[in-house]
XYZ file of C-alpha atoms in Angstrom:
528
model
C 51.952 -4.134 -117.551
C 50.114 -1.443 -116.029
C 50.770 -0.399 -112.304
C 48.064 -2.272 -110.787
C 49.183 -5.354 -112.714
C 52.698 -4.975 -111.633
C 51.653 -4.266 -107.954
C 49.566 -7.605 -108.483
C 52.309 -9.636 -109.995
C 54.497 -8.648 -107.075
C 52.108 -9.812 -104.347
C 51.410 -12.985 -106.078
C 55.269 -13.451 -106.511
C 56.413 -12.282 -103.045
C 58.499 -9.711 -104.912
C 58.786 -6.279 -103.573
C 59.789 -3.130 -105.185
C 63.495 -2.756 -104.091
C 64.667 0.899 -104.028
C 67.597 1.703 -106.357
C 71.109 2.723 -104.521
C 74.067 3.409 -106.836
C 74.365 5.930 -109.392
C 73.764 4.069 -112.529
C 70.876 2.318 -110.956
C 69.231 5.995 -110.430
C 70.119 6.716 -113.669
C 68.492 3.558 -115.033
C 65.695 3.943 -113.126
C 64.941 7.725 -114.681
C 65.688 5.951 -118.307
C 63.500 3.213 -117.930
C 60.817 5.681 -116.557
C 61.113 7.662 -119.745
C 61.221 4.930 -122.110
C 58.513 2.603 -120.704
C 56.416 5.745 -119.483
C 55.696 5.005 -115.984
C 56.311 6.543 -112.627
C 60.333 6.504 -111.602
C 59.290 5.433 -108.171
C 57.327 2.218 -109.488
C 60.607 0.987 -110.901
C 62.955 -0.955 -108.763
C 66.352 -2.363 -108.618
C 64.983 -5.899 -109.263
C 62.472 -5.183 -112.121
C 62.861 -7.208 -115.183
C 62.954 -4.562 -118.064
C 60.429 -7.095 -119.779
C 58.127 -7.798 -117.342
C 57.363 -4.110 -117.596
C 56.503 -4.184 -120.954
C 59.531 -3.810 -122.547
C 60.079 -5.362 -126.099
C 62.935 -4.610 -128.532
C 61.542 -1.453 -129.958
C 61.631 -0.191 -126.444
C 65.335 -1.746 -125.625
C 66.355 0.526 -129.122
C 64.499 3.649 -127.582
C 66.561 3.002 -124.187
C 70.035 2.698 -125.940
C 69.085 6.130 -127.640
C 68.202 7.711 -124.780
C 70.976 6.472 -122.613
C 73.368 7.642 -125.155
C 71.694 11.123 -125.126
C 73.074 11.277 -121.412
C 76.695 9.526 -122.231
C 75.599 6.162 -120.981
C 76.926 3.706 -123.622
C 74.926 0.785 -123.758
C 73.395 -1.908 -126.480
C 70.489 -3.772 -127.071
C 72.414 -7.009 -126.516
C 73.271 -5.904 -122.806
C 69.376 -5.075 -121.934
C 68.562 -8.459 -123.534
C 71.713 -10.465 -121.564
C 71.174 -8.507 -118.265
C 67.330 -7.383 -118.405
C 67.145 -6.785 -114.310
C 67.817 -3.149 -113.772
C 70.287 -4.003 -110.781
C 72.376 -6.251 -113.261
C 72.271 -4.047 -116.399
C 73.635 -1.366 -113.950
C 76.389 -3.764 -112.579
C 77.371 -4.336 -116.317
C 77.549 -0.790 -117.587
C 79.912 -0.183 -114.657
C 82.246 -2.669 -115.727
C 81.961 -1.878 -119.060
C 82.604 1.749 -118.687
C 86.521 1.482 -119.657
C 86.272 -1.161 -122.103
C 85.378 -1.315 -125.738
C 82.358 -3.531 -126.609
C 82.463 -3.325 -130.488
C 85.570 -4.773 -132.495
C 86.193 -2.897 -135.388
C 88.628 -2.563 -138.329
C 89.185 -0.115 -141.375
C 87.961 -1.272 -144.722
C 88.325 0.811 -147.943
C 84.963 2.098 -149.604
C 84.591 1.653 -152.990
C 87.792 1.871 -154.969
C 88.363 4.540 -157.219
C 88.531 2.543 -160.748
C 84.865 1.034 -159.854
C 83.581 4.811 -158.844
C 84.984 5.848 -162.620
C 83.484 3.015 -164.162
C 79.803 3.240 -162.158
C 80.212 7.053 -162.917
C 80.705 6.576 -166.714
C 77.828 4.011 -167.003
C 75.563 6.142 -165.423
C 73.653 8.944 -167.880
C 75.906 12.189 -168.418
C 73.573 14.213 -166.785
C 73.806 12.606 -163.579
C 76.030 14.702 -160.993
C 77.196 11.811 -158.689
C 78.181 12.586 -155.171
C 79.610 9.723 -153.960
C 79.306 5.994 -154.600
C 78.650 3.310 -151.956
C 78.239 -0.350 -151.540
C 74.485 -1.473 -151.061
C 73.331 -3.447 -148.287
C 72.360 -6.970 -149.139
C 69.132 -6.124 -148.286
C 68.899 -3.115 -150.726
C 70.434 -5.722 -153.451
C 67.765 -7.795 -153.051
C 65.392 -5.218 -153.761
C 67.336 -4.266 -156.436
C 66.659 -7.198 -158.240
C 62.943 -7.034 -157.585
C 62.772 -3.603 -158.958
C 64.043 -4.929 -162.240
C 60.803 -6.978 -162.144
C 58.711 -4.015 -161.378
C 58.104 -5.389 -157.484
C 58.884 -3.798 -153.822
C 58.143 -0.306 -154.862
C 55.614 1.316 -152.811
C 53.419 4.310 -153.670
C 51.961 6.624 -150.814
C 49.331 8.690 -152.072
C 48.824 11.678 -149.677
C 45.518 13.061 -149.710
C 44.871 16.711 -148.529
C 41.275 17.547 -146.886
C 41.235 21.259 -149.185
C 43.268 22.885 -152.071
C 47.068 23.569 -151.031
C 49.902 25.659 -152.384
C 51.331 23.374 -155.170
C 54.599 25.898 -155.153
C 54.715 25.122 -151.351
C 54.486 21.345 -151.699
C 57.284 21.219 -154.473
C 59.585 23.276 -152.221
C 59.236 20.777 -149.267
C 59.650 17.844 -151.832
C 63.179 19.457 -153.250
C 64.056 20.579 -149.764
C 63.904 17.242 -148.063
C 65.335 15.521 -151.146
C 68.330 17.683 -150.905
C 68.976 17.040 -147.188
C 68.521 13.035 -147.317
C 71.112 11.023 -149.659
C 68.871 8.018 -149.845
C 66.092 9.787 -151.522
C 68.228 11.208 -154.197
C 70.067 8.074 -154.863
C 69.982 5.764 -157.928
C 71.102 2.081 -157.983
C 73.068 0.290 -160.309
C 75.392 -2.894 -160.952
C 79.014 -3.194 -161.760
C 80.880 -6.760 -161.906
C 77.660 -8.341 -160.290
C 77.797 -6.421 -157.376
C 75.200 -3.709 -156.470
C 76.184 -0.256 -155.757
C 74.179 3.014 -154.782
C 75.177 6.292 -156.486
C 74.205 9.527 -154.409
C 73.428 12.473 -156.318
C 74.307 16.084 -156.475
C 71.413 18.599 -157.617
C 68.657 15.912 -158.007
C 65.694 17.611 -159.102
C 62.432 15.984 -157.969
C 60.670 14.336 -160.628
C 57.230 16.328 -159.850
C 54.473 15.459 -162.528
C 51.266 17.557 -162.554
C 47.998 16.324 -163.348
C 44.284 17.323 -163.034
C 41.855 14.824 -162.253
C 39.181 14.679 -164.934
C 37.188 12.186 -162.563
C 36.829 11.518 -158.525
C 40.837 12.303 -156.932
C 40.807 9.056 -155.402
C 39.473 7.010 -158.357
C 42.092 8.945 -160.690
C 45.243 8.351 -158.152
C 44.601 4.734 -158.088
C 44.682 4.478 -161.830
C 47.585 6.338 -161.705
C 49.718 4.218 -159.478
C 48.549 0.940 -160.888
C 49.805 2.327 -164.283
C 53.009 2.992 -162.527
C 53.078 -0.543 -161.067
C 53.082 -2.027 -164.598
C 56.482 -0.114 -165.439
C 59.775 -2.168 -164.550
C 62.086 0.006 -163.087
C 65.365 0.191 -165.391
C 68.590 -0.278 -163.488
C 69.842 3.435 -163.090
C 66.182 4.997 -163.012
C 65.702 6.842 -159.695
C 62.851 5.242 -157.655
C 61.790 8.524 -156.148
C 59.182 10.179 -158.018
C 56.030 12.223 -157.239
C 53.044 13.436 -158.542
C 50.629 16.298 -157.533
C 47.147 15.568 -158.793
C 44.541 18.651 -158.566
C 40.864 17.648 -157.358
C 37.762 20.201 -157.676
C 38.042 20.395 -153.959
C 40.933 19.084 -152.729
C 44.520 17.790 -154.133
C 46.756 14.615 -153.486
C 50.682 14.259 -153.465
C 51.462 10.673 -154.770
C 55.085 9.646 -153.734
C 56.957 6.471 -154.996
C 59.869 5.271 -152.930
C 61.970 1.991 -153.199
C 62.242 -0.176 -150.211
C 65.989 0.165 -150.610
C 65.317 3.675 -149.691
C 63.365 3.386 -146.429
C 62.010 0.887 -144.088
C 59.478 1.061 -141.023
C 61.860 3.227 -138.820
C 63.170 5.641 -141.325
C 59.526 6.203 -143.339
C 58.279 8.595 -140.288
C 61.442 10.396 -140.830
C 60.777 11.081 -144.432
C 57.591 12.470 -143.311
C 58.654 14.538 -140.608
C 60.843 16.232 -142.934
C 58.279 16.760 -145.461
C 56.116 18.265 -142.795
C 58.985 20.718 -141.574
C 60.137 21.702 -144.519
C 56.653 22.435 -145.836
C 56.286 25.203 -143.527
C 56.562 28.754 -143.988
C 59.431 30.938 -142.583
C 61.126 27.942 -140.740
C 63.889 29.346 -138.790
C 64.850 26.070 -136.791
C 66.203 23.524 -139.023
C 64.705 20.006 -138.447
C 66.935 17.710 -136.542
C 69.016 16.163 -139.096
C 68.933 12.421 -139.701
C 71.971 10.466 -139.940
C 72.695 9.729 -143.595
C 72.935 6.500 -145.446
C 76.623 6.856 -146.092
C 77.210 7.101 -142.017
C 75.554 3.900 -141.683
C 77.226 1.923 -144.643
C 80.943 3.266 -143.290
C 79.823 1.992 -139.502
C 78.561 -1.438 -141.095
C 81.575 -1.787 -142.815
C 84.153 -1.019 -139.678
C 82.589 -3.947 -137.932
C 84.735 -7.093 -137.764
C 82.769 -9.486 -139.716
C 84.444 -12.944 -138.365
C 82.728 -13.545 -134.982
C 79.606 -13.100 -137.065
C 80.387 -15.805 -139.349
C 81.560 -17.949 -136.561
C 78.412 -17.875 -134.938
C 76.111 -18.469 -138.182
C 78.196 -21.222 -139.052
C 78.072 -22.853 -135.962
C 74.313 -22.335 -135.636
C 73.279 -23.465 -138.969
C 75.798 -26.237 -139.271
C 73.762 -29.543 -140.599
C 70.786 -27.446 -140.818
C 68.478 -27.476 -144.166
C 65.802 -24.829 -145.420
C 62.180 -26.161 -144.562
C 60.437 -26.805 -147.794
C 56.546 -26.105 -147.358
C 54.376 -28.774 -148.990
C 53.537 -27.903 -152.498
C 55.633 -24.836 -152.838
C 57.160 -24.255 -156.806
C 59.430 -21.781 -158.188
C 58.191 -19.771 -161.169
C 59.333 -16.943 -163.284
C 55.956 -15.930 -164.666
C 54.275 -12.729 -163.673
C 52.912 -13.017 -160.319
C 50.103 -11.598 -158.366
C 50.001 -11.097 -154.547
C 47.428 -12.821 -152.347
C 46.987 -12.251 -148.378
C 45.196 -14.223 -145.762
C 44.498 -12.229 -142.620
C 43.748 -13.891 -139.078
C 43.334 -12.192 -135.716
C 44.346 -13.505 -132.556
C 44.718 -12.091 -128.989
C 48.270 -10.855 -128.241
C 50.065 -13.718 -125.755
C 50.123 -12.735 -121.966
C 53.903 -12.157 -121.757
C 53.888 -10.381 -118.502
C 56.242 -11.985 -115.797
C 57.897 -14.218 -118.554
C 60.656 -12.232 -118.953
C 59.918 -12.960 -122.704
C 58.769 -10.953 -125.766
C 55.932 -11.586 -127.983
C 58.621 -11.795 -130.677
C 59.730 -15.010 -129.022
C 56.146 -16.551 -128.624
C 55.786 -15.886 -132.466
C 58.858 -17.325 -133.163
C 58.671 -20.197 -131.216
C 54.939 -21.075 -132.519
C 55.858 -20.602 -136.293
C 58.533 -23.032 -135.830
C 56.074 -25.316 -134.303
C 53.613 -25.034 -137.355
C 56.534 -25.455 -139.715
C 57.783 -28.652 -138.136
C 53.992 -29.861 -138.371
C 53.672 -28.984 -142.116
C 57.158 -30.377 -143.093
C 57.268 -33.408 -140.877
C 60.741 -32.578 -139.311
C 61.306 -31.339 -135.989
C 64.658 -29.210 -137.081
C 63.103 -26.237 -138.879
C 64.812 -22.926 -140.085
C 63.265 -20.040 -141.305
C 63.821 -16.337 -141.988
C 63.137 -13.406 -139.534
C 62.966 -9.843 -140.708
C 64.904 -7.840 -138.253
C 65.327 -4.077 -138.090
C 68.824 -3.743 -137.520
C 68.770 -0.737 -135.087
C 70.238 -3.193 -132.289
C 73.614 -2.577 -133.616
C 76.033 -0.591 -131.464
C 76.515 2.125 -133.786
C 76.016 5.852 -132.482
C 72.512 7.334 -133.534
C 71.227 4.223 -135.504
C 67.713 5.102 -134.471
C 67.979 8.297 -136.589
C 69.459 6.447 -139.948
C 67.446 7.655 -142.692
C 67.216 4.502 -144.760
C 66.770 1.108 -144.380
C 68.802 -0.892 -141.632
C 66.553 -3.845 -142.093
C 67.995 -7.662 -142.633
C 66.777 -11.024 -142.552
C 68.508 -13.300 -140.294
C 68.035 -17.145 -140.222
C 66.170 -18.870 -137.341
C 66.716 -22.483 -136.416
C 64.476 -24.244 -133.831
C 64.418 -28.083 -132.593
C 61.134 -28.601 -132.044
C 61.205 -32.029 -130.573
C 60.934 -30.577 -126.802
C 58.493 -29.295 -124.622
C 56.795 -25.811 -125.375
C 58.702 -24.099 -122.344
C 61.747 -25.377 -123.527
C 61.249 -24.181 -127.257
C 60.472 -20.740 -125.917
C 63.426 -20.429 -123.892
C 65.714 -21.747 -126.928
C 64.190 -19.065 -129.218
C 64.718 -16.678 -126.787
C 68.365 -17.364 -125.895
C 69.075 -17.374 -129.559
C 67.826 -14.084 -130.059
C 70.291 -12.824 -127.353
C 73.241 -14.516 -128.817
C 72.379 -13.446 -132.215
C 71.880 -9.668 -131.632
C 75.596 -8.722 -131.813
C 75.871 -10.655 -135.245
C 72.725 -9.182 -136.945
C 74.819 -7.046 -139.434
C 75.978 -9.905 -141.166
C 74.171 -9.674 -144.842
C 71.677 -12.319 -145.275
C 72.957 -13.617 -148.815
C 76.559 -14.031 -146.944
C 74.969 -16.081 -144.359
C 73.203 -17.783 -146.485
C 76.199 -18.954 -149.146
C 79.207 -18.776 -146.660
C 77.864 -20.111 -143.394
C 75.556 -23.006 -144.635
C 75.737 -26.020 -146.833
C 72.481 -25.122 -148.121
C 72.457 -25.817 -152.226
C 72.074 -22.218 -153.807
C 73.144 -22.082 -157.661
C 75.729 -18.790 -158.058
C 73.009 -17.503 -160.603
C 70.055 -17.898 -158.557
C 69.276 -15.400 -155.539
C 69.043 -17.190 -152.550
C 65.451 -17.795 -151.016
C 64.143 -18.544 -147.530
C 60.866 -20.957 -148.038
C 59.204 -18.322 -145.172
C 59.828 -15.513 -143.177
C 58.610 -14.134 -140.203
C 58.063 -10.476 -139.692
C 57.137 -8.574 -136.177
C 56.085 -5.192 -136.738
C 56.118 -3.551 -133.285
C 57.004 -0.325 -134.930
C 54.964 3.050 -134.248
C 51.863 3.038 -136.018
C 52.510 4.207 -139.731
C 51.328 7.448 -139.919
C 47.869 7.478 -141.782
C 46.669 11.036 -140.755
C 48.669 14.340 -140.029
C 48.513 18.006 -140.698
C 51.019 19.237 -143.579
C 51.505 21.744 -145.896
C 48.608 23.962 -144.451
C 46.042 21.171 -144.521
C 44.933 17.898 -142.826
C 45.674 14.581 -144.995
C 45.422 11.084 -145.024
C 47.786 8.553 -146.478
C 46.980 5.345 -148.201
C 49.899 2.869 -148.852
C 50.255 0.379 -151.852
C 53.502 -1.856 -152.004
C 54.103 -4.543 -155.143
C 54.584 -7.643 -153.246
C 58.175 -8.796 -153.557
C 58.888 -12.569 -155.007
C 61.551 -13.439 -152.161
C 59.912 -16.059 -150.220
C 57.093 -18.593 -150.472
C 55.286 -17.149 -147.275
C 55.576 -13.869 -145.907
C 53.671 -13.679 -142.696
C 53.659 -10.619 -141.036
C 52.387 -9.697 -137.517
C 51.436 -6.864 -136.177
C 49.932 -5.592 -132.325
C 46.907 -3.724 -132.174
C 45.188 -3.105 -128.812
C 45.159 -6.409 -127.083
C 45.269 -8.281 -130.299
C 47.550 -9.271 -133.108
C 46.774 -9.000 -136.604
C 48.648 -12.132 -138.881
C 48.905 -11.466 -142.754
C 50.041 -14.079 -144.718
C 51.428 -13.020 -148.108
C 51.986 -15.457 -150.892
C 51.396 -15.979 -154.592
C 49.201 -18.822 -155.697
C 51.652 -19.542 -158.574
C 54.037 -20.435 -155.939
C 51.943 -21.919 -153.060
C 48.323 -23.195 -152.974
C 46.089 -21.147 -150.892
C 44.610 -23.937 -148.937
C 48.001 -24.966 -147.951
C 48.937 -21.060 -146.712
C 45.311 -20.958 -144.879
C 46.231 -24.242 -143.130
C 49.203 -22.839 -141.764
C 47.536 -19.791 -140.907
C 44.834 -21.842 -138.861
C 47.531 -23.754 -137.065
C 49.547 -20.520 -136.316
C 46.436 -19.290 -134.446
C 45.967 -22.819 -132.831
C 49.234 -22.656 -131.490
C 49.497 -19.225 -130.400
C 46.009 -19.861 -128.349
C 47.588 -22.814 -126.579
C 50.889 -21.952 -126.162
C 52.325 -21.793 -122.431
C 52.482 -18.173 -121.286
């Protein structure tokens, strides 16, 4: 809430601004001021982070800002102790204790590395072989069907120096492991091989027709091709028009997520500048993240998810069916007002999860519902996790008992989120196969019937200056076939854009339309 609303809230509730007193409270006051973009003097010791418009993204930013001044905290701690005074006390007590249990697990063994290198084309110079995350493995499976590849068409507002663009691309690739990675399989497991001396595929074209039309047809043609298992997903095309040029970049979702894509563009901008003397801030590499992930003890997470999902079943949407046919992506878009969460101590994400649970309960005729939530994976207690250039995202299950009042459902969802935060690292397929009794054949990819994604990231860069020109970016993604309905919600001003992605070969449009109408109705009437 803004300062006027905060003052009004304090007057209404009888609350007052409590001065900060301890050194830790004063440090947190400065950090909250920095992250929440409000004057430090307006932040008091009794203020709740989420009453001041904090959310999960702001919590990730707060953790990063705190670590920069040698204060170790986790996103889970912020959710568990959202009041400034309580968080300060918790951090003071935790100063001498270790929050994360870790143990050492060896990486990919030498025999497997040798077998993978031998199976790859001989001209590949492999720097290292890593396991993939389970999200990357899911994307890899979709690749072979021609899905989940993104094409970003960057259109400059004038002619640009082709060599400058090429150099910027090559330098960016040289300095980022994940972009010079190929994916492969060995003994039914997925791996990523980071290449040395990877020369960026840079195809040049002169547009015989309009630049935009030519680029669209180029993307459409490339989308028809199925990526070979060890084919580098990263590829570029430089298209020259009469008065301006375009750069088309293909990248796999196994190489980026919503938080790392801006890192790629920042690097591309910096390395395209002439006479760069100051190096761009080096991102954390994917190998750093994989090593850190592997060091986290999975036993507590296995127990948490097993306990949460005991006796559960996946909600099946009416009329949904599986198909192996080529599929077309369909979308239904709705817009609703953002829930007024000020003063509730809850996040918009909690309201969305509660609302979707109620919609599923109505659609499936059961009060105990399970669906998946796409999480950023950046809440884990790993140093510099916000700087990792690569996908940290994961799918985690949400289980909700909807046979209770709305206010109870909201609190249940919020508390489950807090409890799950330390366990979001466990791969979605491990949860599916080892923490539930859900019937999943070993030769099939497990499938959530619905996925909810709250995209509260900084807006994707759609226009910026680069390579001596202003440019705009248009994104195109071939949607994956990993769920019956994928609901993406994005705040835009005081409203939320709700997009339901689905395939008519799997579920009827009228069913999805009904789900979206119900979701909008629930969100309009939900207790705030």
